[in-house]
mmCIF file with all atom_site columns, C-alpha atoms in Angstrom:
data_model
loop_
_atom_site.group_PDB
_atom_site.id
_atom_site.type_symbol
_atom_site.label_atom_id
_atom_site.label_alt_id
_atom_site.label_comp_id
_atom_site.label_asym_id
_atom_site.label_entity_id
_atom_site.label_seq_id
_atom_site.pdbx_PDB_ins_code
_atom_site.Cartn_x
_atom_site.Cartn_y
_atom_site.Cartn_z
_atom_site.occupancy
_atom_site.B_iso_or_equiv
_atom_site.pdbx_formal_charge
_atom_site.auth_seq_id
_atom_site.auth_comp_id
_atom_site.auth_asym_id
_atom_site.auth_atom_id
_atom_site.pdbx_PDB_model_num
ATOM 1   C CA . ALA A 1 1   ? 119.906 200.201 99.191  1.00 78.00 ? 90  ALA A CA 1
ATOM 2   C CA . GLN A 1 2   ? 121.270 196.701 99.484  1.00 85.00 ? 91  GLN A CA 1
ATOM 3   C CA . SER A 1 3   ? 121.989 195.621 103.029 1.00 90.00 ? 92  SER A CA 1
ATOM 4   C CA . VAL A 1 4   ? 122.526 192.747 105.411 1.00 94.00 ? 93  VAL A CA 1
ATOM 5   C CA . ALA A 1 5   ? 121.217 192.768 108.961 1.00 94.00 ? 94  ALA A CA 1
ATOM 6   C CA . GLN A 1 6   ? 122.390 190.762 111.909 1.00 96.00 ? 95  GLN A CA 1
ATOM 7   C CA . PRO A 1 7   ? 119.956 191.883 114.594 1.00 95.00 ? 96  PRO A CA 1
ATOM 8   C CA . GLU A 1 8   ? 121.858 190.478 117.554 1.00 95.00 ? 97  GLU A CA 1
ATOM 9   C CA . ASP A 1 9   ? 125.174 191.945 118.632 1.00 94.00 ? 98  ASP A CA 1
ATOM 10  C CA . GLN A 1 10  ? 125.779 188.963 120.871 1.00 96.00 ? 99  GLN A CA 1
ATOM 11  C CA . VAL A 1 11  ? 124.340 185.512 121.347 1.00 97.00 ? 100 VAL A CA 1
ATOM 12  C CA . ASN A 1 12  ? 124.985 183.552 124.521 1.00 97.00 ? 101 ASN A CA 1
ATOM 13  C CA . VAL A 1 13  ? 124.443 179.814 124.671 1.00 98.00 ? 102 VAL A CA 1
ATOM 14  C CA . ALA A 1 14  ? 125.437 177.004 126.973 1.00 98.00 ? 103 ALA A CA 1
ATOM 15  C CA . GLU A 1 15  ? 127.740 174.310 125.665 1.00 97.00 ? 104 GLU A CA 1
ATOM 16  C CA . GLY A 1 16  ? 125.777 171.414 124.241 1.00 97.00 ? 105 GLY A CA 1
ATOM 17  C CA . ASN A 1 17  ? 122.721 173.518 123.455 1.00 98.00 ? 106 ASN A CA 1
ATOM 18  C CA . PRO A 1 18  ? 121.639 174.390 119.931 1.00 97.00 ? 107 PRO A CA 1
ATOM 19  C CA . LEU A 1 19  ? 122.575 177.805 118.616 1.00 97.00 ? 108 LEU A CA 1
ATOM 20  C CA . THR A 1 20  ? 121.119 180.155 116.038 1.00 97.00 ? 109 THR A CA 1
ATOM 21  C CA . VAL A 1 21  ? 122.702 183.310 114.670 1.00 98.00 ? 110 VAL A CA 1
ATOM 22  C CA . LYS A 1 22  ? 120.267 185.365 112.649 1.00 98.00 ? 111 LYS A CA 1
ATOM 23  C CA . CYS A 1 23  ? 120.761 187.092 109.320 1.00 97.00 ? 112 CYS A CA 1
ATOM 24  C CA . THR A 1 24  ? 118.342 188.854 107.008 1.00 97.00 ? 113 THR A CA 1
ATOM 25  C CA . TYR A 1 25  ? 119.107 190.639 103.785 1.00 95.00 ? 114 TYR A CA 1
ATOM 26  C CA . SER A 1 26  ? 117.704 193.166 101.384 1.00 93.00 ? 115 SER A CA 1
ATOM 27  C CA . VAL A 1 27  ? 119.151 192.561 97.938  1.00 89.00 ? 116 VAL A CA 1
ATOM 28  C CA . SER A 1 28  ? 117.533 192.557 94.534  1.00 83.00 ? 117 SER A CA 1
ATOM 29  C CA . GLY A 1 29  ? 117.525 189.407 92.474  1.00 83.00 ? 118 GLY A CA 1
ATOM 30  C CA . ASN A 1 30  ? 118.822 186.049 93.646  1.00 83.00 ? 119 ASN A CA 1
ATOM 31  C CA . PRO A 1 31  ? 121.948 186.629 95.690  1.00 87.00 ? 120 PRO A CA 1
ATOM 32  C CA . TYR A 1 32  ? 124.627 184.273 96.872  1.00 92.00 ? 121 TYR A CA 1
ATOM 33  C CA . LEU A 1 33  ? 124.765 184.001 100.663 1.00 94.00 ? 122 LEU A CA 1
ATOM 34  C CA . PHE A 1 34  ? 127.744 183.301 102.893 1.00 95.00 ? 123 PHE A CA 1
ATOM 35  C CA . TRP A 1 35  ? 128.717 182.858 106.522 1.00 97.00 ? 124 TRP A CA 1
ATOM 36  C CA . TYR A 1 36  ? 132.197 183.616 107.805 1.00 96.00 ? 125 TYR A CA 1
ATOM 37  C CA . VAL A 1 37  ? 133.731 183.318 111.273 1.00 95.00 ? 126 VAL A CA 1
ATOM 38  C CA . GLN A 1 38  ? 136.425 185.555 112.720 1.00 91.00 ? 127 GLN A CA 1
ATOM 39  C CA . TYR A 1 39  ? 138.586 184.681 115.691 1.00 88.00 ? 128 TYR A CA 1
ATOM 40  C CA . PRO A 1 40  ? 140.404 187.453 117.631 1.00 82.00 ? 129 PRO A CA 1
ATOM 41  C CA . ASN A 1 41  ? 143.008 189.303 115.569 1.00 74.00 ? 130 ASN A CA 1
ATOM 42  C CA . ARG A 1 42  ? 142.463 186.960 112.661 1.00 78.00 ? 131 ARG A CA 1
ATOM 43  C CA . GLY A 1 43  ? 140.985 187.189 109.215 1.00 81.00 ? 132 GLY A CA 1
ATOM 44  C CA . LEU A 1 44  ? 137.690 185.612 108.238 1.00 89.00 ? 133 LEU A CA 1
ATOM 45  C CA . GLN A 1 45  ? 137.250 181.895 107.718 1.00 92.00 ? 134 GLN A CA 1
ATOM 46  C CA . PHE A 1 46  ? 134.682 180.660 105.232 1.00 92.00 ? 135 PHE A CA 1
ATOM 47  C CA . LEU A 1 47  ? 131.977 178.490 106.829 1.00 95.00 ? 136 LEU A CA 1
ATOM 48  C CA . LEU A 1 48  ? 129.362 177.860 104.171 1.00 94.00 ? 137 LEU A CA 1
ATOM 49  C CA . LYS A 1 49  ? 127.507 179.263 101.220 1.00 93.00 ? 138 LYS A CA 1
ATOM 50  C CA . TYR A 1 50  ? 124.119 179.089 99.544  1.00 93.00 ? 139 TYR A CA 1
ATOM 51  C CA . ILE A 1 51  ? 123.981 179.336 95.794  1.00 89.00 ? 140 ILE A CA 1
ATOM 52  C CA . THR A 1 52  ? 120.923 177.407 94.720  1.00 86.00 ? 141 THR A CA 1
ATOM 53  C CA . GLY A 1 53  ? 119.115 174.159 95.449  1.00 87.00 ? 142 GLY A CA 1
ATOM 54  C CA . ASP A 1 54  ? 118.404 172.707 98.874  1.00 90.00 ? 143 ASP A CA 1
ATOM 55  C CA . ASN A 1 55  ? 117.527 175.429 101.352 1.00 92.00 ? 144 ASN A CA 1
ATOM 56  C CA . LEU A 1 56  ? 119.521 173.749 104.116 1.00 95.00 ? 145 LEU A CA 1
ATOM 57  C CA . VAL A 1 57  ? 123.235 174.140 103.576 1.00 95.00 ? 146 VAL A CA 1
ATOM 58  C CA . LYS A 1 58  ? 125.852 172.268 105.568 1.00 95.00 ? 147 LYS A CA 1
ATOM 59  C CA . GLY A 1 59  ? 129.265 173.744 106.197 1.00 94.00 ? 148 GLY A CA 1
ATOM 60  C CA . SER A 1 60  ? 132.417 173.470 108.248 1.00 91.00 ? 149 SER A CA 1
ATOM 61  C CA . TYR A 1 61  ? 132.659 172.525 111.937 1.00 92.00 ? 150 TYR A CA 1
ATOM 62  C CA . GLY A 1 62  ? 129.100 171.165 112.082 1.00 95.00 ? 151 GLY A CA 1
ATOM 63  C CA . PHE A 1 63  ? 127.453 174.440 111.145 1.00 97.00 ? 152 PHE A CA 1
ATOM 64  C CA . GLU A 1 64  ? 124.501 174.688 108.811 1.00 97.00 ? 153 GLU A CA 1
ATOM 65  C CA . ALA A 1 65  ? 122.319 177.481 107.526 1.00 97.00 ? 154 ALA A CA 1
ATOM 66  C CA . GLU A 1 66  ? 118.781 177.647 106.283 1.00 95.00 ? 155 GLU A CA 1
ATOM 67  C CA . PHE A 1 67  ? 117.831 179.850 103.370 1.00 95.00 ? 156 PHE A CA 1
ATOM 68  C CA . ASN A 1 68  ? 114.309 181.242 103.480 1.00 94.00 ? 157 ASN A CA 1
ATOM 69  C CA . LYS A 1 69  ? 113.464 183.200 100.369 1.00 91.00 ? 158 LYS A CA 1
ATOM 70  C CA . SER A 1 70  ? 110.105 184.513 101.538 1.00 92.00 ? 159 SER A CA 1
ATOM 71  C CA . GLN A 1 71  ? 111.615 185.874 104.734 1.00 94.00 ? 160 GLN A CA 1
ATOM 72  C CA . THR A 1 72  ? 114.900 186.843 103.043 1.00 94.00 ? 161 THR A CA 1
ATOM 73  C CA . SER A 1 73  ? 116.775 185.165 105.843 1.00 96.00 ? 162 SER A CA 1
ATOM 74  C CA . PHE A 1 74  ? 119.833 182.960 106.099 1.00 97.00 ? 163 PHE A CA 1
ATOM 75  C CA . HIS A 1 75  ? 120.185 181.942 109.743 1.00 98.00 ? 164 HIS A CA 1
ATOM 76  C CA . LEU A 1 76  ? 123.229 180.040 110.916 1.00 98.00 ? 165 LEU A CA 1
ATOM 77  C CA . LYS A 1 77  ? 122.618 177.034 113.144 1.00 98.00 ? 166 LYS A CA 1
ATOM 78  C CA . LYS A 1 78  ? 124.408 174.291 114.995 1.00 97.00 ? 167 LYS A CA 1
ATOM 79  C CA . PRO A 1 79  ? 122.709 171.475 116.902 1.00 97.00 ? 168 PRO A CA 1
ATOM 80  C CA . SER A 1 80  ? 125.209 171.368 119.765 1.00 97.00 ? 169 SER A CA 1
ATOM 81  C CA . ALA A 1 81  ? 127.461 174.327 120.583 1.00 97.00 ? 170 ALA A CA 1
ATOM 82  C CA . LEU A 1 82  ? 131.070 174.033 121.671 1.00 97.00 ? 171 LEU A CA 1
ATOM 83  C CA . VAL A 1 83  ? 133.063 176.491 123.759 1.00 96.00 ? 172 VAL A CA 1
ATOM 84  C CA . SER A 1 84  ? 135.498 176.670 120.848 1.00 94.00 ? 173 SER A CA 1
ATOM 85  C CA . ASP A 1 85  ? 132.693 178.040 118.655 1.00 96.00 ? 174 ASP A CA 1
ATOM 86  C CA . SER A 1 86  ? 132.960 181.320 120.554 1.00 96.00 ? 175 SER A CA 1
ATOM 87  C CA . ALA A 1 87  ? 133.890 183.914 117.928 1.00 96.00 ? 176 ALA A CA 1
ATOM 88  C CA . LEU A 1 88  ? 132.534 186.694 115.748 1.00 94.00 ? 177 LEU A CA 1
ATOM 89  C CA . TYR A 1 89  ? 130.239 185.560 112.950 1.00 96.00 ? 178 TYR A CA 1
ATOM 90  C CA . PHE A 1 90  ? 129.539 187.521 109.795 1.00 96.00 ? 179 PHE A CA 1
ATOM 91  C CA . CYS A 1 91  ? 126.777 186.998 107.304 1.00 97.00 ? 180 CYS A CA 1
ATOM 92  C CA . ALA A 1 92  ? 127.539 188.231 103.789 1.00 95.00 ? 181 ALA A CA 1
ATOM 93  C CA . VAL A 1 93  ? 125.586 188.581 100.602 1.00 94.00 ? 182 VAL A CA 1
ATOM 94  C CA . ARG A 1 94  ? 126.858 188.785 97.065  1.00 90.00 ? 183 ARG A CA 1
ATOM 95  C CA . PRO A 1 95  ? 124.344 190.258 94.638  1.00 86.00 ? 184 PRO A CA 1
ATOM 96  C CA . TYR A 1 96  ? 124.048 188.183 91.500  1.00 79.00 ? 185 TYR A CA 1
ATOM 97  C CA . ASN A 1 97  ? 125.583 190.799 89.193  1.00 78.00 ? 186 ASN A CA 1
ATOM 98  C CA . THR A 1 98  ? 128.697 191.675 91.165  1.00 81.00 ? 187 THR A CA 1
ATOM 99  C CA . ASP A 1 99  ? 131.738 190.156 92.854  1.00 81.00 ? 188 ASP A CA 1
ATOM 100 C CA . LYS A 1 100 ? 131.370 192.362 95.897  1.00 87.00 ? 189 LYS A CA 1
ATOM 101 C CA . LEU A 1 101 ? 130.323 191.064 99.283  1.00 91.00 ? 190 LEU A CA 1
ATOM 102 C CA . ILE A 1 102 ? 128.023 193.028 101.522 1.00 91.00 ? 191 ILE A CA 1
ATOM 103 C CA . PHE A 1 103 ? 128.656 192.180 105.149 1.00 93.00 ? 192 PHE A CA 1
ATOM 104 C CA . GLY A 1 104 ? 126.424 192.323 108.160 1.00 93.00 ? 193 GLY A CA 1
ATOM 105 C CA . THR A 1 105 ? 127.687 193.987 111.307 1.00 91.00 ? 194 THR A CA 1
ATOM 106 C CA . GLY A 1 106 ? 128.626 190.696 112.916 1.00 94.00 ? 195 GLY A CA 1
ATOM 107 C CA . THR A 1 107 ? 127.314 188.719 115.868 1.00 96.00 ? 196 THR A CA 1
ATOM 108 C CA . ARG A 1 108 ? 129.511 187.697 118.730 1.00 96.00 ? 197 ARG A CA 1
ATOM 109 C CA . LEU A 1 109 ? 128.773 184.156 119.829 1.00 97.00 ? 198 LEU A CA 1
ATOM 110 C CA . GLN A 1 110 ? 129.688 183.273 123.385 1.00 97.00 ? 199 GLN A CA 1
ATOM 111 C CA . VAL A 1 111 ? 129.398 179.627 124.384 1.00 97.00 ? 200 VAL A CA 1
ATOM 112 C CA . PHE A 1 112 ? 129.599 179.014 128.125 1.00 96.00 ? 201 PHE A CA 1
ATOM 113 C CA . PRO A 1 113 ? 130.871 175.742 129.616 1.00 94.00 ? 202 PRO A CA 1
ATOM 114 C CA . GLY B 2 1   ? 143.517 174.603 100.081 1.00 68.00 ? 166 GLY B CA 1
ATOM 115 C CA . ALA B 2 2   ? 142.616 178.259 99.474  1.00 83.00 ? 167 ALA B CA 1
ATOM 116 C CA . VAL B 2 3   ? 145.115 179.814 101.842 1.00 89.00 ? 168 VAL B CA 1
ATOM 117 C CA . VAL B 2 4   ? 145.713 183.545 101.794 1.00 93.00 ? 169 VAL B CA 1
ATOM 118 C CA . SER B 2 5   ? 148.565 185.189 103.656 1.00 94.00 ? 170 SER B CA 1
ATOM 119 C CA . GLN B 2 6   ? 149.266 188.782 104.562 1.00 95.00 ? 171 GLN B CA 1
ATOM 120 C CA . HIS B 2 7   ? 152.493 190.464 105.519 1.00 96.00 ? 172 HIS B CA 1
ATOM 121 C CA . PRO B 2 8   ? 153.172 192.079 107.852 1.00 96.00 ? 173 PRO B CA 1
ATOM 122 C CA . SER B 2 9   ? 150.676 190.978 110.476 1.00 94.00 ? 174 SER B CA 1
ATOM 123 C CA . TRP B 2 10  ? 151.112 194.245 112.303 1.00 95.00 ? 175 TRP B CA 1
ATOM 124 C CA . VAL B 2 11  ? 152.997 197.460 111.711 1.00 96.00 ? 176 VAL B CA 1
ATOM 125 C CA . ILE B 2 12  ? 153.628 200.656 113.648 1.00 96.00 ? 177 ILE B CA 1
ATOM 126 C CA . CYS B 2 13  ? 154.787 203.700 111.737 1.00 95.00 ? 178 CYS B CA 1
ATOM 127 C CA . LYS B 2 14  ? 155.228 207.423 112.143 1.00 96.00 ? 179 LYS B CA 1
ATOM 128 C CA . SER B 2 15  ? 152.781 209.869 110.674 1.00 96.00 ? 180 SER B CA 1
ATOM 129 C CA . GLY B 2 16  ? 153.749 210.853 107.140 1.00 96.00 ? 181 GLY B CA 1
ATOM 130 C CA . THR B 2 17  ? 155.442 207.613 106.193 1.00 96.00 ? 182 THR B CA 1
ATOM 131 C CA . SER B 2 18  ? 154.181 205.033 103.706 1.00 96.00 ? 183 SER B CA 1
ATOM 132 C CA . VAL B 2 19  ? 153.375 201.445 104.534 1.00 97.00 ? 184 VAL B CA 1
ATOM 133 C CA . LYS B 2 20  ? 153.086 198.511 102.137 1.00 97.00 ? 185 LYS B CA 1
ATOM 134 C CA . ILE B 2 21  ? 150.965 195.473 102.914 1.00 97.00 ? 186 ILE B CA 1
ATOM 135 C CA . GLU B 2 22  ? 151.260 192.292 100.858 1.00 97.00 ? 187 GLU B CA 1
ATOM 136 C CA . CYS B 2 23  ? 148.507 189.797 100.178 1.00 96.00 ? 188 CYS B CA 1
ATOM 137 C CA . ARG B 2 24  ? 149.360 186.427 98.670  1.00 95.00 ? 189 ARG B CA 1
ATOM 138 C CA . SER B 2 25  ? 147.293 183.470 97.610  1.00 93.00 ? 190 SER B CA 1
ATOM 139 C CA . LEU B 2 26  ? 149.527 180.551 98.537  1.00 93.00 ? 191 LEU B CA 1
ATOM 140 C CA . ASP B 2 27  ? 147.960 177.579 96.816  1.00 89.00 ? 192 ASP B CA 1
ATOM 141 C CA . PHE B 2 28  ? 145.794 178.987 94.079  1.00 89.00 ? 193 PHE B CA 1
ATOM 142 C CA . GLN B 2 29  ? 145.741 181.676 91.443  1.00 89.00 ? 194 GLN B CA 1
ATOM 143 C CA . ALA B 2 30  ? 143.527 184.570 92.388  1.00 88.00 ? 195 ALA B CA 1
ATOM 144 C CA . THR B 2 31  ? 141.611 186.111 89.545  1.00 82.00 ? 196 THR B CA 1
ATOM 145 C CA . THR B 2 32  ? 140.434 188.871 91.813  1.00 89.00 ? 197 THR B CA 1
ATOM 146 C CA . MET B 2 33  ? 141.648 190.268 95.103  1.00 93.00 ? 198 MET B CA 1
ATOM 147 C CA . PHE B 2 34  ? 139.798 192.534 97.483  1.00 94.00 ? 199 PHE B CA 1
ATOM 148 C CA . TRP B 2 35  ? 140.947 194.917 100.180 1.00 96.00 ? 200 TRP B CA 1
ATOM 149 C CA . TYR B 2 36  ? 138.850 195.617 103.247 1.00 95.00 ? 201 TYR B CA 1
ATOM 150 C CA . ARG B 2 37  ? 139.158 197.819 106.276 1.00 95.00 ? 202 ARG B CA 1
ATOM 151 C CA . GLN B 2 38  ? 137.724 196.887 109.638 1.00 90.00 ? 203 GLN B CA 1
ATOM 152 C CA . PHE B 2 39  ? 137.306 199.264 112.539 1.00 83.00 ? 204 PHE B CA 1
ATOM 153 C CA . PRO B 2 40  ? 137.025 197.972 116.105 1.00 78.00 ? 205 PRO B CA 1
ATOM 154 C CA . LYS B 2 41  ? 133.756 196.178 116.712 1.00 74.00 ? 206 LYS B CA 1
ATOM 155 C CA . GLN B 2 42  ? 132.563 196.990 113.223 1.00 78.00 ? 207 GLN B CA 1
ATOM 156 C CA . SER B 2 43  ? 132.017 195.141 110.027 1.00 84.00 ? 208 SER B CA 1
ATOM 157 C CA . LEU B 2 44  ? 134.290 194.944 107.024 1.00 89.00 ? 209 LEU B CA 1
ATOM 158 C CA . MET B 2 45  ? 134.176 197.805 104.579 1.00 91.00 ? 210 MET B CA 1
ATOM 159 C CA . LEU B 2 46  ? 135.291 197.091 101.040 1.00 93.00 ? 211 LEU B CA 1
ATOM 160 C CA . MET B 2 47  ? 137.959 199.520 99.900  1.00 95.00 ? 212 MET B CA 1
ATOM 161 C CA . ALA B 2 48  ? 138.785 198.260 96.434  1.00 94.00 ? 213 ALA B CA 1
ATOM 162 C CA . THR B 2 49  ? 138.683 195.364 94.030  1.00 93.00 ? 214 THR B CA 1
ATOM 163 C CA . SER B 2 50  ? 141.710 194.470 91.957  1.00 90.00 ? 215 SER B CA 1
ATOM 164 C CA . ASN B 2 51  ? 142.208 192.187 88.998  1.00 85.00 ? 216 ASN B CA 1
ATOM 165 C CA . GLU B 2 52  ? 145.607 191.014 87.900  1.00 81.00 ? 217 GLU B CA 1
ATOM 166 C CA . GLY B 2 53  ? 147.201 193.344 85.404  1.00 79.00 ? 218 GLY B CA 1
ATOM 167 C CA . SER B 2 54  ? 144.563 196.050 85.558  1.00 82.00 ? 219 SER B CA 1
ATOM 168 C CA . LYS B 2 55  ? 143.816 199.075 87.672  1.00 86.00 ? 220 LYS B CA 1
ATOM 169 C CA . ALA B 2 56  ? 141.942 198.607 90.904  1.00 91.00 ? 221 ALA B CA 1
ATOM 170 C CA . THR B 2 57  ? 138.335 199.662 91.251  1.00 92.00 ? 222 THR B CA 1
ATOM 171 C CA . TYR B 2 58  ? 137.882 201.777 94.352  1.00 95.00 ? 223 TYR B CA 1
ATOM 172 C CA . GLU B 2 59  ? 134.730 202.131 96.388  1.00 93.00 ? 224 GLU B CA 1
ATOM 173 C CA . GLN B 2 60  ? 133.130 205.493 96.782  1.00 93.00 ? 225 GLN B CA 1
ATOM 174 C CA . GLY B 2 61  ? 134.893 207.599 99.366  1.00 93.00 ? 226 GLY B CA 1
ATOM 175 C CA . VAL B 2 62  ? 138.200 205.721 99.204  1.00 94.00 ? 227 VAL B CA 1
ATOM 176 C CA . GLU B 2 63  ? 141.106 207.914 98.119  1.00 93.00 ? 228 GLU B CA 1
ATOM 177 C CA . LYS B 2 64  ? 142.935 206.311 95.210  1.00 92.00 ? 229 LYS B CA 1
ATOM 178 C CA . ASP B 2 65  ? 146.079 208.321 95.731  1.00 94.00 ? 230 ASP B CA 1
ATOM 179 C CA . LYS B 2 66  ? 146.243 207.473 99.395  1.00 95.00 ? 231 LYS B CA 1
ATOM 180 C CA . PHE B 2 67  ? 145.579 203.754 99.130  1.00 96.00 ? 232 PHE B CA 1
ATOM 181 C CA . LEU B 2 68  ? 147.621 202.485 96.207  1.00 95.00 ? 233 LEU B CA 1
ATOM 182 C CA . ILE B 2 69  ? 146.813 198.982 95.050  1.00 94.00 ? 234 ILE B CA 1
ATOM 183 C CA . ASN B 2 70  ? 148.965 196.912 92.749  1.00 90.00 ? 235 ASN B CA 1
ATOM 184 C CA . HIS B 2 71  ? 147.976 193.461 91.540  1.00 88.00 ? 236 HIS B CA 1
ATOM 185 C CA . ALA B 2 72  ? 151.213 192.396 89.907  1.00 83.00 ? 237 ALA B CA 1
ATOM 186 C CA . SER B 2 73  ? 150.508 188.698 89.516  1.00 88.00 ? 238 SER B CA 1
ATOM 187 C CA . LEU B 2 74  ? 147.810 186.096 90.037  1.00 89.00 ? 239 LEU B CA 1
ATOM 188 C CA . THR B 2 75  ? 149.151 185.420 93.518  1.00 92.00 ? 240 THR B CA 1
ATOM 189 C CA . LEU B 2 76  ? 150.161 188.836 94.809  1.00 93.00 ? 241 LEU B CA 1
ATOM 190 C CA . SER B 2 77  ? 148.419 192.115 95.516  1.00 94.00 ? 242 SER B CA 1
ATOM 191 C CA . THR B 2 78  ? 149.838 195.000 97.517  1.00 95.00 ? 243 THR B CA 1
ATOM 192 C CA . LEU B 2 79  ? 148.197 197.871 99.343  1.00 96.00 ? 244 LEU B CA 1
ATOM 193 C CA . THR B 2 80  ? 150.335 200.910 100.050 1.00 97.00 ? 245 THR B CA 1
ATOM 194 C CA . VAL B 2 81  ? 149.064 203.462 102.522 1.00 97.00 ? 246 VAL B CA 1
ATOM 195 C CA . THR B 2 82  ? 150.814 206.650 101.477 1.00 96.00 ? 247 THR B CA 1
ATOM 196 C CA . SER B 2 83  ? 151.596 209.477 103.884 1.00 96.00 ? 248 SER B CA 1
ATOM 197 C CA . ALA B 2 84  ? 149.851 207.643 106.676 1.00 96.00 ? 249 ALA B CA 1
ATOM 198 C CA . HIS B 2 85  ? 148.059 209.557 109.400 1.00 95.00 ? 250 HIS B CA 1
ATOM 199 C CA . PRO B 2 86  ? 146.662 208.387 112.743 1.00 95.00 ? 251 PRO B CA 1
ATOM 200 C CA . GLU B 2 87  ? 143.166 208.156 111.278 1.00 94.00 ? 252 GLU B CA 1
ATOM 201 C CA . ASP B 2 88  ? 144.475 205.488 108.897 1.00 95.00 ? 253 ASP B CA 1
ATOM 202 C CA . SER B 2 89  ? 145.101 203.204 111.859 1.00 95.00 ? 254 SER B CA 1
ATOM 203 C CA . SER B 2 90  ? 142.935 200.176 111.333 1.00 94.00 ? 255 SER B CA 1
ATOM 204 C CA . PHE B 2 91  ? 142.803 196.468 110.596 1.00 93.00 ? 256 PHE B CA 1
ATOM 205 C CA . TYR B 2 92  ? 143.290 195.827 106.884 1.00 95.00 ? 257 TYR B CA 1
ATOM 206 C CA . ILE B 2 93  ? 142.157 192.517 105.465 1.00 94.00 ? 258 ILE B CA 1
ATOM 207 C CA . CYS B 2 94  ? 142.569 191.161 101.975 1.00 95.00 ? 259 CYS B CA 1
ATOM 208 C CA . SER B 2 95  ? 140.692 188.381 100.275 1.00 94.00 ? 260 SER B CA 1
ATOM 209 C CA . ALA B 2 96  ? 141.217 186.417 97.102  1.00 93.00 ? 261 ALA B CA 1
ATOM 210 C CA . SER B 2 97  ? 138.783 184.725 94.810  1.00 89.00 ? 262 SER B CA 1
ATOM 211 C CA . ARG B 2 98  ? 139.669 181.794 92.617  1.00 80.00 ? 263 ARG B CA 1
ATOM 212 C CA . ASP B 2 99  ? 136.431 180.312 91.362  1.00 65.00 ? 264 ASP B CA 1
ATOM 213 C CA . ARG B 2 100 ? 134.636 181.298 88.223  1.00 61.00 ? 265 ARG B CA 1
ATOM 214 C CA . SER B 2 101 ? 131.376 180.932 90.072  1.00 59.00 ? 266 SER B CA 1
ATOM 215 C CA . PRO B 2 102 ? 130.304 181.546 92.720  1.00 61.00 ? 267 PRO B CA 1
ATOM 216 C CA . ARG B 2 103 ? 133.706 183.009 93.502  1.00 76.00 ? 268 ARG B CA 1
ATOM 217 C CA . VAL B 2 104 ? 134.013 182.400 97.198  1.00 86.00 ? 269 VAL B CA 1
ATOM 218 C CA . GLN B 2 105 ? 136.330 184.915 98.797  1.00 90.00 ? 270 GLN B CA 1
ATOM 219 C CA . TYR B 2 106 ? 139.080 183.503 100.997 1.00 91.00 ? 271 TYR B CA 1
ATOM 220 C CA . PHE B 2 107 ? 140.455 185.941 103.525 1.00 93.00 ? 272 PHE B CA 1
ATOM 221 C CA . GLY B 2 108 ? 143.919 186.664 104.783 1.00 93.00 ? 273 GLY B CA 1
ATOM 222 C CA . PRO B 2 109 ? 144.682 186.967 108.504 1.00 92.00 ? 274 PRO B CA 1
ATOM 223 C CA . GLY B 2 110 ? 144.727 190.744 108.400 1.00 92.00 ? 275 GLY B CA 1
ATOM 224 C CA . THR B 2 111 ? 147.281 193.475 109.075 1.00 95.00 ? 276 THR B CA 1
ATOM 225 C CA . ARG B 2 112 ? 146.923 195.803 112.011 1.00 94.00 ? 277 ARG B CA 1
ATOM 226 C CA . LEU B 2 113 ? 148.290 199.255 111.250 1.00 96.00 ? 278 LEU B CA 1
ATOM 227 C CA . LEU B 2 114 ? 149.011 201.795 113.958 1.00 96.00 ? 279 LEU B CA 1
ATOM 228 C CA . VAL B 2 115 ? 150.102 205.247 112.879 1.00 96.00 ? 280 VAL B CA 1
ATOM 229 C CA . LEU B 2 116 ? 151.646 207.368 115.607 1.00 95.00 ? 281 LEU B CA 1
#
């Protein structure tokens, strides 16, 4: 079965420190990969995507993600966290032959001042 | 660009009534719209996919007659929860896709439904 795993329910990081939110996937073929962020009582905001090409993808608000095909991972990173980055982050995968997104369970990022 | 709105943002209704939720793409034409349901502290579960002018494709386990989806135009899709019951209380989120490829989905702000 196709799936997306976000192994950490919550990630805590001090403001100014680098952050990593992990994502691994199990999908056949070459999928498209996405990261979304959700603030309380809001819908999801698109952060970045990987389609093909350079394994390091840069997105909104200083976030970036690294695609690793051999490890089937797509971890979200940011060099210096802000308190305002505190939110719920979802990794999503779109198998190559469908429009549907498969979401991970989400990781709550808490950035402390 | 790529703004998606939903209306209403929240609704409270009595058990047995029907509720309609609208999803609009404000600054682009959406070839496809998606409806999701999100339970507290859980991920998004796809309910159905709709294309303008055609019937929606429902995911396994989603009742077609209970969750009616209409995609009347390239900028509007509606979800009607018919004969709502307390177990239908949830956060409903729509998304719209405009690109040919890779068809990034842009999400609305969500509608919180509470059925009493």
